[in-house]
XYZ file of C-alpha atoms in Angstrom:
243
model
C -2.588 -18.239 152.103
C -5.494 -20.394 151.750
C -9.528 -19.439 150.605
C -12.305 -20.816 151.417
C -13.813 -23.211 148.430
C -16.868 -22.615 147.427
C -19.539 -25.027 147.550
C -23.508 -24.576 149.493
C -24.620 -24.342 153.096
C -26.666 -24.434 155.431
C -27.114 -22.697 158.870
C -28.129 -24.699 162.312
C -28.104 -22.056 165.491
C -29.500 -22.069 169.297
C -31.971 -20.281 170.530
C -33.707 -20.280 173.728
C -32.965 -24.092 173.664
C -34.426 -24.273 170.302
C -32.734 -26.038 167.850
C -33.057 -24.196 163.733
C -32.020 -24.912 161.051
C -31.538 -22.418 158.183
C -31.372 -23.612 154.485
C -31.657 -21.412 151.600
C -34.254 -21.840 148.879
C -33.486 -23.159 145.249
C -31.755 -20.971 143.043
C -30.081 -18.400 145.415
C -26.902 -18.724 145.866
C -24.043 -16.466 144.191
C -20.401 -16.647 144.717
C -18.892 -14.454 146.525
C -15.010 -13.144 145.366
C -12.209 -12.400 147.117
C -9.742 -8.989 145.995
C -7.258 -8.134 148.874
C -7.225 -4.805 150.790
C -4.300 -2.112 150.497
C -2.980 -3.421 153.758
C -2.468 -7.316 152.162
C -1.009 -6.260 149.036
C 2.127 -6.874 149.333
C 0.963 -11.031 149.639
C 0.289 -10.758 145.793
C -2.318 -13.265 145.983
C -4.755 -13.551 143.445
C -8.209 -13.302 143.485
C -9.837 -16.201 144.529
C -13.306 -17.691 145.289
C -14.681 -17.903 148.631
C -18.067 -20.337 149.796
C -21.210 -19.471 148.769
C -23.630 -17.096 150.159
C -27.889 -16.812 149.967
C -28.725 -14.347 147.305
C -32.119 -14.160 147.667
C -35.054 -15.458 150.885
C -33.726 -17.665 152.730
C -35.994 -20.141 154.706
C -36.268 -20.922 158.211
C -37.655 -24.003 159.425
C -37.944 -24.893 163.441
C -37.230 -28.382 164.369
C -40.624 -28.706 166.597
C -44.218 -29.076 166.391
C -45.546 -26.015 168.648
C -45.258 -23.998 165.246
C -43.387 -20.089 165.748
C -42.033 -18.778 168.556
C -41.161 -15.553 169.457
C -37.682 -16.783 169.989
C -37.418 -18.183 166.519
C -38.923 -14.769 165.454
C -36.637 -12.925 167.025
C -33.526 -15.120 164.855
C -35.596 -14.586 161.385
C -35.347 -11.072 162.084
C -31.925 -10.893 163.152
C -29.869 -13.378 160.331
C -28.512 -12.209 157.575
C -31.278 -13.081 155.252
C -29.371 -11.926 152.014
C -25.272 -11.307 150.943
C -23.882 -10.201 147.997
C -20.890 -8.647 148.256
C -17.441 -8.924 148.602
C -15.537 -10.437 150.779
C -12.118 -9.827 152.283
C -9.640 -11.894 153.423
C -7.460 -11.068 157.379
C -6.509 -13.999 157.494
C -5.823 -17.914 156.119
C -9.722 -18.264 157.793
C -10.758 -15.305 158.281
C -12.394 -12.604 156.109
C -14.847 -9.631 156.010
C -17.656 -7.627 153.913
C -16.072 -5.327 152.341
C -18.571 -2.368 152.820
C -20.849 -4.101 155.675
C -17.610 -5.361 158.046
C -19.224 -8.736 158.831
C -16.547 -11.651 159.676
C -16.889 -14.712 157.966
C -15.102 -17.607 159.626
C -13.853 -21.119 158.163
C -13.688 -23.854 160.183
C -11.301 -27.090 158.885
C -10.632 -31.123 159.664
C -8.201 -32.974 160.638
C -7.253 -32.967 156.564
C -7.508 -29.375 156.122
C -10.963 -29.300 154.602
C -13.007 -26.501 155.169
C -16.284 -28.098 156.508
C -17.980 -24.798 157.922
C -18.795 -20.878 157.792
C -19.674 -18.864 160.631
C -21.136 -15.560 160.635
C -21.527 -12.781 163.398
C -23.928 -10.564 162.603
C -25.781 -8.449 165.280
C -24.445 -9.445 167.872
C -25.476 -13.583 167.187
C -23.511 -16.152 165.571
C -24.402 -18.608 162.665
C -23.098 -21.797 161.682
C -23.667 -23.080 158.445
C -22.359 -26.278 157.442
C -20.749 -27.027 153.810
C -23.189 -30.203 152.459
C -21.461 -29.530 148.502
C -18.319 -28.753 146.491
C -19.654 -27.170 143.416
C -19.707 -24.037 143.120
C -22.533 -22.406 142.369
C -23.501 -20.186 138.770
C -23.056 -17.047 139.587
C -25.081 -13.950 140.355
C -26.907 -12.563 137.362
C -28.288 -8.627 138.726
C -31.952 -8.206 137.650
C -32.201 -5.741 134.840
C -33.044 -2.479 136.380
C -37.108 -2.156 135.245
C -38.712 0.510 133.183
C -40.118 3.040 135.275
C -43.286 4.718 132.996
C -44.720 8.435 133.670
C -49.124 7.011 134.532
C -52.024 9.901 134.937
C -53.216 10.602 138.522
C -55.939 8.618 137.319
C -54.434 5.856 136.527
C -52.633 5.660 139.439
C -55.963 5.780 141.762
C -57.586 2.766 139.931
C -54.782 0.580 142.108
C -55.310 2.505 145.201
C -57.225 0.678 148.302
C -56.783 -2.195 150.741
C -55.711 -5.670 150.098
C -56.741 -8.746 151.884
C -54.733 -11.934 151.363
C -55.616 -15.981 152.097
C -52.974 -15.981 154.846
C -54.329 -13.601 156.756
C -51.335 -10.744 155.589
C -53.397 -7.164 154.064
C -51.449 -4.292 152.467
C -53.294 -1.029 152.172
C -52.050 0.819 148.260
C -52.183 5.394 148.282
C -50.698 8.002 146.650
C -48.575 11.205 148.175
C -47.909 13.118 144.890
C -47.378 11.531 142.534
C -45.435 8.624 144.530
C -47.529 5.524 145.195
C -46.699 3.836 147.861
C -47.391 -0.251 149.958
C -47.995 -1.018 153.606
C -48.267 -4.533 154.528
C -49.960 -5.970 157.496
C -49.468 -9.340 159.397
C -47.457 -11.954 161.305
C -43.643 -12.106 159.368
C -44.081 -9.725 157.292
C -41.854 -5.953 156.684
C -44.682 -3.881 157.622
C -42.968 -0.701 155.243
C -44.523 1.696 153.720
C -42.226 1.467 150.892
C -42.533 3.308 147.180
C -43.644 1.292 144.836
C -43.050 2.651 140.792
C -44.753 1.719 137.524
C -43.646 -0.203 134.609
C -47.498 -0.675 133.516
C -51.045 0.886 133.576
C -51.195 -2.992 135.349
C -47.055 -3.911 137.002
C -45.353 -1.948 139.370
C -41.940 -2.217 140.643
C -41.165 -2.418 144.861
C -37.675 -0.536 143.839
C -36.035 -1.592 147.817
C -37.093 -5.246 147.819
C -37.543 -6.494 143.626
C -40.670 -7.159 144.547
C -43.388 -6.366 141.741
C -46.927 -5.841 141.916
C -48.998 -7.127 138.983
C -52.768 -5.470 139.338
C -55.414 -7.404 137.734
C -58.748 -5.991 136.399
C -62.565 -7.418 135.723
C -63.946 -6.809 132.060
C -65.367 -3.296 133.577
C -61.639 -2.604 133.513
C -61.410 -2.217 137.672
C -58.773 -3.224 139.650
C -59.808 -6.308 141.994
C -56.934 -7.900 142.869
C -52.971 -7.634 143.758
C -50.724 -10.852 142.890
C -47.213 -10.306 144.818
C -44.098 -11.731 144.319
C -42.016 -10.013 147.133
C -39.059 -11.716 149.031
C -39.915 -9.260 152.135
C -43.457 -11.377 151.872
C -45.077 -14.784 151.015
C -46.317 -14.929 147.226
C -49.856 -15.535 146.766
C -52.472 -12.879 145.419
C -54.785 -10.603 147.382
C -58.449 -9.881 146.770
C -59.305 -5.261 146.777
C -61.795 -5.042 149.573
C -62.048 -1.505 149.742
C -62.217 1.326 147.176
C -60.577 4.764 147.351
């Protein structure tokens, strides 16, 4: 059995007659590894490396000057933004992701070299062209945060509405001891999502791995929040209303 070699890929797809290029952001790759499933153990093949897929955000660029279209937004919604998992082989060129059963197919040229990977996801097909033969560094999962317990009066200082220069608006509120974060705007996942404190000003979004860093003035009042989240653009949101 031959395995797909590791490398770097980008995708190109056509939606509504428009050509969309999908390119990974810098330093967001991981190399997936293959482990033979029970039904293929009789082949006695060793663990092998297979293609490179994004671990983190993927940037979408439309080859048009007309801006974002509804078709493009649909592609962004359906595309597999982040893939981290174990790929199992079904044949020399076909694999599936163990948890989601998402299929991956490798295409070879006349010399037998793998040049492209095709991913079937949510009824759409995404073709990833191989542009490098060098495998990236293995993915290092982030260290889990240390969650701390804070008094409600400390938590309440962060509650309120925040507005970003991009037009995105967000709200932080509390339900008992649970802090919640909700975003409103274009190209964001609204939530709400649970938020956990790491300190009096640093909070952690468990689902996305994002961070909220609240900024205080000289009086100790929260006036803004600095967001680092793969599910929305990074930026500073100014507090517009105190709770």
